[in-house]
Coordinates of C-alpha atoms in Angstrom, one line a residue:
Chain A
M1450 CA 89.6 72.5 100.6
K1451 CA 89.0 73.0 104.0
L1452 CA 88.5 77.1 105.1
Q1453 CA 89.4 78.0 108.6
I1454 CA 88.7 81.5 109.8
Y1455 CA 90.8 82.5 112.8
S1456 CA 88.5 85.5 114.5
N1457 CA 87.3 87.0 117.4
R1458 CA 84.1 88.8 117.3
L1459 CA 84.9 91.7 119.1
S1460 CA 86.9 92.4 116.1
Q1461 CA 84.9 94.7 113.5
P1462 CA 86.8 93.1 110.4
C1463 CA 86.2 89.6 111.7
R1464 CA 82.6 90.0 111.9
A1465 CA 82.7 91.4 108.2
V1466 CA 84.3 88.2 107.0
I1467 CA 82.3 85.9 108.7
I1468 CA 78.8 87.6 107.8
F1469 CA 80.0 87.5 104.3
C1470 CA 80.8 83.6 104.5
K1471 CA 77.7 82.7 106.2
L1472 CA 75.4 84.7 103.5
N1473 CA 77.2 83.2 100.7
G1474 CA 77.0 79.8 101.9
I1475 CA 80.7 79.4 102.2
E1476 CA 81.5 76.7 104.6
F1477 CA 84.3 77.2 107.3
E1478 CA 85.7 76.3 110.7
E1479 CA 85.8 79.5 113.1
I1480 CA 88.5 79.3 115.3
D1481 CA 88.5 81.7 118.2
V1482 CA 91.3 83.6 119.2
S1483 CA 90.9 85.4 122.5
L1484 CA 91.8 88.9 122.6
A1485 CA 91.2 89.4 126.0
K1486 CA 93.7 86.7 126.6
G1487 CA 96.1 88.0 124.4
Q1488 CA 96.3 84.7 122.3
Q1489 CA 96.8 86.8 119.1
F1490 CA 100.5 87.1 120.4
K1491 CA 101.1 83.6 121.0
A1492 CA 103.6 81.6 118.9
E1493 CA 100.8 79.2 117.8
F1494 CA 98.9 82.1 116.3
K1495 CA 101.7 83.9 114.8
A1496 CA 102.5 80.8 112.8
I1497 CA 99.1 81.5 111.2
N1498 CA 99.5 85.4 111.0
P1499 CA 103.1 86.7 112.2
M1500 CA 101.4 90.3 112.2
A1501 CA 99.5 88.8 115.3
R1502 CA 95.9 90.2 114.2
V1503 CA 92.5 88.8 113.4
P1504 CA 91.1 88.1 111.0
A1505 CA 93.3 85.6 109.3
I1506 CA 92.3 82.5 107.1
V1507 CA 93.7 79.3 106.2
H1508 CA 92.3 78.1 103.0
G1509 CA 94.1 74.5 102.6
S1510 CA 97.7 75.2 103.0
Y1511 CA 97.2 79.0 101.8
K1512 CA 97.4 81.5 104.5
L1513 CA 96.1 85.1 104.2
F1514 CA 95.5 88.1 106.4
E1515 CA 94.0 91.8 106.1
S1516 CA 90.2 91.5 106.0
H1517 CA 89.8 93.3 102.7
A1518 CA 92.3 91.0 100.9
I1519 CA 90.5 88.4 102.6
L1520 CA 87.0 89.4 101.4
I1521 CA 88.1 90.1 97.9
Y1522 CA 90.0 86.6 97.8
L1523 CA 86.5 84.7 99.2
A1524 CA 84.5 86.6 96.7
C1525 CA 86.5 85.5 93.5
T1526 CA 87.6 82.0 94.8
F1527 CA 84.1 80.6 95.9
P1528 CA 81.8 80.1 93.2
G1529 CA 78.0 81.4 93.6
V1530 CA 79.0 84.7 95.4
P1531 CA 76.7 87.3 93.6
D1532 CA 78.7 89.7 91.6
H1533 CA 77.3 92.9 93.4
W1534 CA 79.8 92.0 96.3
Y1535 CA 82.6 92.6 94.3
P1536 CA 81.7 93.4 90.8
A1537 CA 83.8 92.2 87.8
D1538 CA 83.5 95.5 86.0
I1539 CA 87.1 97.2 86.7
Q1540 CA 85.4 100.7 87.1
Q1541 CA 83.1 99.4 89.5
R1542 CA 85.5 97.4 91.3
A1543 CA 87.8 100.3 91.6
K1544 CA 85.4 102.7 93.2
I1545 CA 84.9 99.9 95.7
H1546 CA 88.5 99.8 96.3
S1547 CA 88.7 103.4 96.8
V1548 CA 86.4 103.0 99.8
L1549 CA 88.1 100.2 101.0
D1550 CA 91.5 102.1 101.0
W1551 CA 90.2 105.4 102.1
H1552 CA 88.7 103.3 105.3
H1553 CA 91.9 102.6 106.8
S1554 CA 93.0 106.0 107.6
N1555 CA 89.5 107.6 108.2
L1556 CA 86.7 105.7 109.6
R1557 CA 88.5 102.7 110.8
L1558 CA 91.2 104.8 112.6
G1559 CA 88.6 107.4 113.9
E1560 CA 86.1 104.7 115.2
A1561 CA 88.4 102.1 116.5
G1562 CA 90.5 104.6 118.2
Y1563 CA 87.5 106.1 119.9
V1564 CA 86.0 103.0 121.0
L1565 CA 89.3 101.5 122.5
D1566 CA 90.5 104.9 124.1
S1567 CA 87.1 105.7 125.5
R1568 CA 85.9 102.3 126.5
L1569 CA 87.5 99.1 125.7
R1570 CA 91.2 99.1 126.2
P1571 CA 90.8 98.0 130.0
L1572 CA 89.2 94.9 128.8
L1573 CA 92.0 94.3 126.6
G1574 CA 94.8 94.8 129.4
G1575 CA 95.5 98.6 128.4
K1576 CA 94.2 102.0 129.7
L1577 CA 91.7 104.6 128.9
N1578 CA 93.0 107.6 127.1
L1579 CA 90.5 110.3 127.1
E1580 CA 92.5 112.7 125.3
A1581 CA 93.4 110.3 122.3
A1582 CA 89.5 109.5 122.4
A1583 CA 88.6 113.2 121.8
V1584 CA 91.1 113.4 118.7
N1585 CA 89.7 110.2 117.5
E1586 CA 86.3 111.2 117.8
K1587 CA 86.8 114.0 115.5
L1588 CA 88.1 111.9 112.9
L1589 CA 85.2 109.3 113.3
S1590 CA 82.8 112.4 113.0
K1591 CA 84.7 113.8 110.0
S1592 CA 84.6 110.3 108.2
L1593 CA 80.8 109.8 109.1
A1594 CA 80.2 113.2 107.4
K1595 CA 82.3 111.8 104.5
I1596 CA 80.2 108.9 104.2
E1597 CA 76.9 111.1 104.6
T1598 CA 77.8 113.4 101.9
F1599 CA 79.9 111.9 99.6
W1600 CA 79.9 108.1 99.8
L1601 CA 76.2 107.6 100.0
R1602 CA 75.7 110.0 97.2
G1603 CA 73.6 108.5 94.1
D1604 CA 70.5 106.7 93.3
G1605 CA 71.2 103.4 95.2
K1606 CA 70.9 102.6 99.1
F1607 CA 74.5 101.4 99.4
L1608 CA 78.1 103.1 99.3
L1609 CA 78.9 104.6 95.8
G1610 CA 75.3 104.9 94.7
N1611 CA 75.0 101.2 94.4
F1612 CA 71.5 99.5 94.5
Q1613 CA 72.9 96.3 96.3
P1614 CA 75.7 96.1 98.9
S1615 CA 79.3 95.4 98.1
I1616 CA 82.3 94.0 100.6
A1617 CA 82.8 97.8 101.4
D1618 CA 79.2 98.3 102.8
L1619 CA 79.7 95.1 105.2
S1620 CA 83.2 96.2 106.0
L1621 CA 82.5 99.9 107.1
V1622 CA 78.8 99.1 108.5
C1623 CA 80.6 96.3 110.9
E1624 CA 83.0 99.3 111.9
I1625 CA 80.3 101.4 112.9
M1626 CA 78.6 98.7 114.7
Q1627 CA 81.4 99.2 117.2
L1628 CA 79.9 102.2 118.5
E1629 CA 77.1 100.0 120.1
I1630 CA 79.8 99.4 122.7
V1631 CA 79.7 103.1 124.1
P1632 CA 76.9 104.7 126.2
E1633 CA 74.1 105.3 124.3
I1634 CA 74.4 109.2 125.0
D1635 CA 78.0 109.0 123.3
R1636 CA 76.5 107.0 120.2
N1637 CA 73.7 109.3 119.6
R1638 CA 75.9 112.4 119.8
I1639 CA 78.0 110.9 117.1
L1640 CA 75.6 109.0 114.8
S1641 CA 72.4 111.2 115.2
P1642 CA 73.6 114.1 112.7
H1643 CA 74.0 111.5 109.9
K1644 CA 70.3 110.3 108.7
K1645 CA 71.7 108.8 105.5
V1646 CA 74.3 106.8 107.4
L1647 CA 71.8 105.6 110.0
Q1648 CA 69.5 104.4 106.9
W1649 CA 72.2 102.8 105.2
M1650 CA 73.3 100.9 108.3
E1651 CA 69.8 99.7 108.5
D1652 CA 69.8 98.6 104.9
T1653 CA 73.0 96.7 105.2
K1654 CA 71.7 94.8 108.2
N1655 CA 68.5 93.9 106.3
A1656 CA 70.6 92.8 103.5
T1657 CA 72.6 90.5 105.4
N1658 CA 70.5 89.1 108.3
P1659 CA 70.0 87.0 110.0
Y1660 CA 73.5 86.7 110.3
F1661 CA 74.6 90.4 110.9
D1662 CA 72.2 90.5 114.0
E1663 CA 73.7 87.0 115.0
L1664 CA 77.5 88.2 114.8
H1665 CA 76.6 91.7 116.7
S1666 CA 74.4 89.8 119.4
F1667 CA 77.2 89.9 121.8
I1668 CA 77.4 93.6 122.0
L1669 CA 74.2 93.6 123.9
E1670 CA 75.5 91.6 126.8
L1671 CA 78.9 93.2 126.9
K1672 CA 77.1 96.7 126.8
A1673 CA 74.9 95.6 130.0
V1674 CA 78.1 94.7 131.9
L1675 CA 79.6 97.8 130.9
K1676 CA 76.6 99.8 131.6
A1677 CA 76.4 98.6 135.3
D1678 CA 79.9 100.2 135.8
S1679 CA 79.8 104.0 136.1
S1680 CA 83.6 104.4 136.8
V1681 CA 85.7 106.4 134.3
G1682 CA 88.0 103.3 133.8
V1683 CA 86.6 100.0 134.7
T1684 CA 86.3 98.3 138.1
E1685 CA 87.9 94.8 138.5
E1686 CA 84.3 93.1 138.8
T1687 CA 83.5 94.7 135.3
K1688 CA 86.8 93.5 134.0
Q1689 CA 86.0 89.8 135.1
R1690 CA 82.6 89.9 133.8
S1691 CA 83.4 91.2 130.4
Q1692 CA 86.2 88.8 129.9
A1693 CA 83.5 86.2 130.8
V1694 CA 81.5 87.9 127.8
L1695 CA 84.2 87.8 125.5
S1696 CA 85.8 84.5 126.1
K1697 CA 82.5 83.1 125.1
L1698 CA 83.5 84.6 121.7
Chain B
M890 CA 90.8 111.5 75.5
V891 CA 94.3 111.0 77.4
L892 CA 94.4 109.8 80.8
K893 CA 95.2 112.7 83.1
L894 CA 97.2 112.4 86.5
Y895 CA 96.6 114.9 89.2
V896 CA 99.7 114.4 91.2
D897 CA 102.5 116.2 93.3
R898 CA 105.9 114.4 92.9
L899 CA 106.3 115.5 96.5
S900 CA 103.7 113.0 97.3
Q901 CA 104.8 109.5 97.8
P902 CA 101.5 107.8 96.1
S903 CA 101.6 110.2 93.4
R904 CA 105.2 108.9 92.5
A905 CA 104.2 105.3 92.6
V906 CA 101.5 106.1 89.9
L907 CA 103.6 108.3 87.8
I908 CA 106.5 105.6 87.7
F909 CA 104.1 103.0 87.1
C910 CA 102.4 104.6 84.0
K911 CA 106.0 105.5 82.9
A912 CA 107.4 102.0 83.1
N913 CA 104.3 100.3 81.5
G914 CA 104.1 103.1 78.7
I915 CA 100.7 104.4 79.6
E916 CA 100.2 107.7 78.2
F917 CA 99.1 110.6 80.2
D918 CA 98.9 114.2 81.0
E919 CA 100.5 115.1 84.3
V920 CA 98.5 117.9 86.0
L921 CA 100.4 119.3 88.8
V922 CA 98.4 119.9 92.1
D923 CA 100.7 121.8 94.5
V924 CA 100.3 120.7 97.8
A925 CA 102.7 122.8 99.3
K926 CA 100.4 126.0 98.0
G927 CA 97.3 124.3 99.1
Q928 CA 96.0 123.6 95.4
Q929 CA 94.3 120.5 96.6
R930 CA 91.8 122.6 98.6
S931 CA 90.8 124.8 95.6
P932 CA 87.1 124.2 94.6
E933 CA 88.0 123.2 91.1
Y934 CA 90.2 120.3 92.5
A935 CA 87.4 119.2 94.8
E936 CA 85.3 118.4 91.7
I937 CA 88.3 116.0 90.6
N938 CA 88.6 114.7 94.5
P939 CA 86.3 115.7 97.0
M940 CA 88.5 114.3 99.7
K941 CA 91.2 116.8 98.5
N942 CA 94.2 114.9 98.3
V943 CA 96.7 113.5 95.8
P944 CA 96.8 111.3 93.5
A945 CA 93.7 111.1 91.6
I946 CA 93.0 110.1 87.8
V947 CA 90.3 111.1 85.0
D948 CA 90.0 108.4 82.4
G949 CA 87.7 109.8 80.1
R950 CA 84.5 110.5 82.4
F951 CA 85.9 108.2 85.2
K952 CA 87.3 109.6 88.0
L953 CA 89.4 107.7 90.6
F954 CA 91.2 108.7 93.8
E955 CA 93.3 106.7 96.3
S956 CA 96.5 105.4 94.9
H957 CA 96.1 101.7 95.5
A958 CA 92.8 101.6 93.7
I959 CA 94.4 103.7 91.1
L960 CA 97.4 101.2 90.5
V961 CA 94.9 98.3 90.4
Y962 CA 92.9 99.7 87.7
L963 CA 95.6 101.0 85.4
A964 CA 96.9 97.5 85.8
C965 CA 93.6 95.8 84.8
A966 CA 92.6 98.4 82.3
F967 CA 95.6 99.0 80.4
P968 CA 96.8 96.4 77.7
G969 CA 100.5 95.6 77.9
V970 CA 100.8 96.0 81.5
A971 CA 103.0 93.0 82.7
E972 CA 101.3 90.3 84.5
H973 CA 103.7 90.7 87.4
W974 CA 102.4 93.9 88.4
Y975 CA 99.1 92.5 89.7
P976 CA 98.9 89.0 88.8
A977 CA 95.7 87.3 87.8
D978 CA 96.3 84.3 90.0
L979 CA 94.2 84.7 93.0
S980 CA 96.4 83.7 95.4
R981 CA 99.2 85.6 94.7
R982 CA 97.1 88.9 94.0
A983 CA 95.6 88.3 97.4
K984 CA 99.0 88.6 99.1
I985 CA 99.8 91.7 97.4
D986 CA 96.3 93.0 98.4
S987 CA 97.1 92.4 102.1
V988 CA 100.5 94.2 101.7
L989 CA 98.5 97.2 100.1
H990 CA 96.1 97.2 103.0
W991 CA 98.6 96.6 105.8
H992 CA 100.7 99.5 104.5
H993 CA 97.8 102.2 105.2
S994 CA 98.0 101.9 109.1
N995 CA 101.5 100.9 109.2
L996 CA 104.5 101.9 106.9
R997 CA 102.4 105.1 105.7
A998 CA 100.9 105.8 109.0
G999 CA 104.6 105.9 110.4
A1000 CA 106.7 107.2 107.6
A1001 CA 104.4 110.0 106.3
P1002 CA 103.9 111.9 109.6
Y1003 CA 107.3 111.2 110.7
V1004 CA 108.9 112.9 107.6
F1005 CA 106.4 115.9 107.8
N1006 CA 106.6 116.7 111.4
A1007 CA 110.6 116.1 111.6
R1008 CA 111.5 117.7 108.5
L1009 CA 109.1 118.8 105.7
A1010 CA 106.6 120.8 107.4
P1011 CA 108.3 124.4 106.8
I1012 CA 107.8 124.0 102.9
F1013 CA 104.2 124.1 103.6
G1014 CA 104.7 127.1 105.8
L1015 CA 103.9 125.0 109.1
P1016 CA 106.3 124.4 112.1
L1017 CA 108.0 120.9 113.1
N1018 CA 106.2 118.8 115.7
P1019 CA 108.9 116.7 117.5
R1020 CA 106.3 115.0 119.5
V1021 CA 104.2 113.8 116.8
A1022 CA 107.3 112.9 115.0
A1023 CA 108.6 110.9 117.9
R1024 CA 105.4 109.0 118.3
A1025 CA 105.3 108.1 114.3
E1026 CA 108.7 107.0 114.2
K1027 CA 107.9 104.2 116.5
L1028 CA 105.4 103.1 114.2
L1029 CA 107.6 103.6 111.2
S1030 CA 110.4 101.7 112.9
G1031 CA 108.2 98.8 113.7
S1032 CA 106.9 98.7 110.0
L1033 CA 110.4 98.8 108.7
A1034 CA 111.1 95.8 110.9
K1035 CA 108.0 94.0 109.9
I1036 CA 109.1 94.3 106.2
E1037 CA 112.5 93.2 106.6
S1038 CA 111.4 90.0 108.8
I1039 CA 108.1 89.3 107.2
W1040 CA 107.1 90.7 103.9
L1041 CA 110.7 90.1 102.4
K1042 CA 110.8 86.6 103.4
G1043 CA 111.1 84.3 100.6
K1044 CA 113.1 83.4 97.7
G1045 CA 112.1 86.3 95.5
R1046 CA 113.9 89.8 95.8
F1047 CA 110.5 91.5 96.0
L1048 CA 107.7 91.7 98.4
V1049 CA 105.7 88.3 99.6
G1050 CA 108.5 86.1 97.9
S1051 CA 108.2 87.4 94.4
S1052 CA 110.7 87.5 91.8
Q1053 CA 109.5 90.3 90.0
P1054 CA 108.3 93.7 91.4
S1055 CA 104.1 94.2 92.0
I1056 CA 102.5 97.5 92.5
A1057 CA 103.0 97.0 96.2
D1058 CA 106.8 97.3 95.9
L1059 CA 106.1 100.5 94.0
S1060 CA 103.9 101.8 96.6
L1061 CA 106.1 101.1 99.7
V1062 CA 109.3 102.0 98.2
C1063 CA 108.1 105.2 97.1
E1064 CA 106.9 105.7 100.6
I1065 CA 110.2 104.9 102.2
M1066 CA 112.1 107.2 99.6
Q1067 CA 110.6 110.2 101.4
L1068 CA 113.1 109.4 104.0
E1069 CA 115.7 111.1 101.5
L1070 CA 114.6 114.4 102.9
L1071 CA 116.2 113.7 106.5
D1072 CA 119.6 114.3 107.6
K1073 CA 121.9 111.5 106.5
E1074 CA 122.2 110.5 110.3
D1075 CA 118.5 110.1 110.8
R1076 CA 117.9 107.9 107.6
N1077 CA 120.9 105.9 108.4
R1078 CA 119.4 105.3 112.1
L1079 CA 116.4 103.9 110.7
L1080 CA 117.2 102.2 107.8
G1081 CA 120.5 101.1 108.6
P1082 CA 119.2 97.9 110.7
H1083 CA 117.4 96.6 107.7
K1084 CA 119.7 95.1 105.1
K1085 CA 117.1 93.5 102.9
V1086 CA 114.9 96.5 102.8
Q1087 CA 118.1 98.7 101.7
Q1088 CA 118.4 96.0 99.1
W1089 CA 115.0 95.8 97.9
I1090 CA 114.9 99.5 97.7
E1091 CA 117.7 99.3 95.0
D1092 CA 116.2 96.2 93.4
T1093 CA 112.8 98.4 92.8
R1094 CA 114.4 101.5 91.7
H1095 CA 116.7 99.0 89.1
A1096 CA 113.3 97.5 87.9
T1097 CA 111.7 100.9 87.0
R1098 CA 114.8 102.8 85.8
P1099 CA 115.1 105.4 84.7
Y1100 CA 111.6 106.5 86.0
F1101 CA 112.3 106.0 89.4
D1102 CA 115.1 108.4 89.7
E1103 CA 113.5 110.9 87.5
M1104 CA 110.3 111.0 90.0
H1105 CA 112.3 111.2 92.7
N1106 CA 114.6 114.0 91.6
I1107 CA 112.3 116.4 93.5
L1108 CA 113.1 115.4 96.9
F1109 CA 116.6 116.5 96.2
K1110 CA 115.3 119.9 95.4
V1111 CA 113.1 120.1 98.2
K1112 CA 116.0 119.0 100.4
E1113 CA 118.4 121.7 99.4
K1114 CA 115.3 124.5 99.8
L1115 CA 114.9 123.0 103.4
A1116 CA 118.7 123.5 104.0
R1117 CA 118.4 127.0 103.0
M1118 CA 115.3 127.9 105.1
P1119 CA 115.9 129.5 108.7
A1120 CA 116.6 126.6 111.1
E1121 CA 113.4 125.2 112.6
G1122 CA 114.2 123.4 115.6
A1123 CA 112.5 121.9 118.4
T1124 CA 112.5 124.9 120.6
S1125 CA 110.1 125.5 123.6
K1126 CA 108.4 128.3 121.9
T1127 CA 107.5 125.8 118.7
L1128 CA 106.2 123.2 121.2
A1129 CA 104.1 125.6 123.3
G1130 CA 102.5 127.6 120.1
N1131 CA 101.7 124.4 118.2
K1132 CA 98.0 123.3 117.7
K1133 CA 97.6 119.8 117.4
Q1134 CA 98.9 119.1 113.8
I1135 CA 96.7 117.0 111.6
L1136 CA 98.5 115.8 108.7
S1137 CA 96.5 116.1 105.5
K1138 CA 97.1 113.3 103.5
M1139 CA 99.1 114.3 100.3

């Protein structure tokens, strides 16, 4: 049965799903949905996912969206996926669920909001909102502190004190990688207080390379384009160049 | 050792967990963490749940928070839970998972701050915030429309076309029930356009009676209490005096 992943690498949850598949030898066809061009709102894509969001998968005739639901489905459906990604033990599994749930209103909300409002929105057709970015930065910082002091407690290198990564590690680290898009001075301000978090990101990267780096490579190019622009919003030229980078995705 | 539920019936996800246990004959001790009194912020409760919100459970030595994680755990851990609550079939289960995950940033993110900032805040000794409420209302309305047109599509009476309720139905309906705290006019404005949603709420209540009504009784008591409080309207004084309200998850 064919697996198709409707995705855009600018999207953190998309990257998590694709890295997971590559790492576990799950064959798939990657179908790019251009967010810069608003393709997610077109009828053709809404037939796949009426919520107009990526990622979404089609497996045979079965459609599914929401990256956490997708990761769980893939972990359970495809043979040969090591147990540590989504343990069969219901208590271990429940703890992973609690991270995945916590993520939405905490790290995801703060991080995605901060990056969009301070840097990315003009590239997707919207406007910057520095006031909202400041609010989101507070939530982002609070969430990183929670990861530092609570979720990374324990003997292992990964979330929940686990010795090996789970889908929760992949999901959350891909989210934090979006900070690579903002200026380095801001990224450092936000991340540098959290030594455990920084180490955990390295460990997750090492556990999932070369695919982790492959999926995040576009960020360097995008960052270079944005860095050349010193305006508070973005210039038309930057928009064009960014779209060129994003359109390749 | 019996399962302990740390809950407040004023909290939508707490009610979902309580109703689920009652409906499935799961024995438990209900431990009240009074959120209006700020008990979730006590150091004792932080030992149970360092995120300082409800619900949380303790099952023997196993602690867990986040209501969806709890509902899934209970459905899997306790024998005799009917299969429809969280089906073993991976495809059906994944659909339920997708609703549960969608919920956080959509219905929950709209409904909870809307009701809090338009009506409930005074119970917590806080002022209303019509600006935050107005923003939340947009997300709430959009989410209800999506439940009406997308999640309730299909042959069955429940979410994702199911003919019987799942933990997703319970979670989302308990969230929407918080709208009972509003004036009839507001509630009708929000829910009136969505006939399928209204029917689905009834169907979910019916499927979990009498526990559904038992756990939602608190809303009527709180509504009466709010009616007796001095009027907290959208005065310019309130708006100017407000610091940015951050709703702590209940």
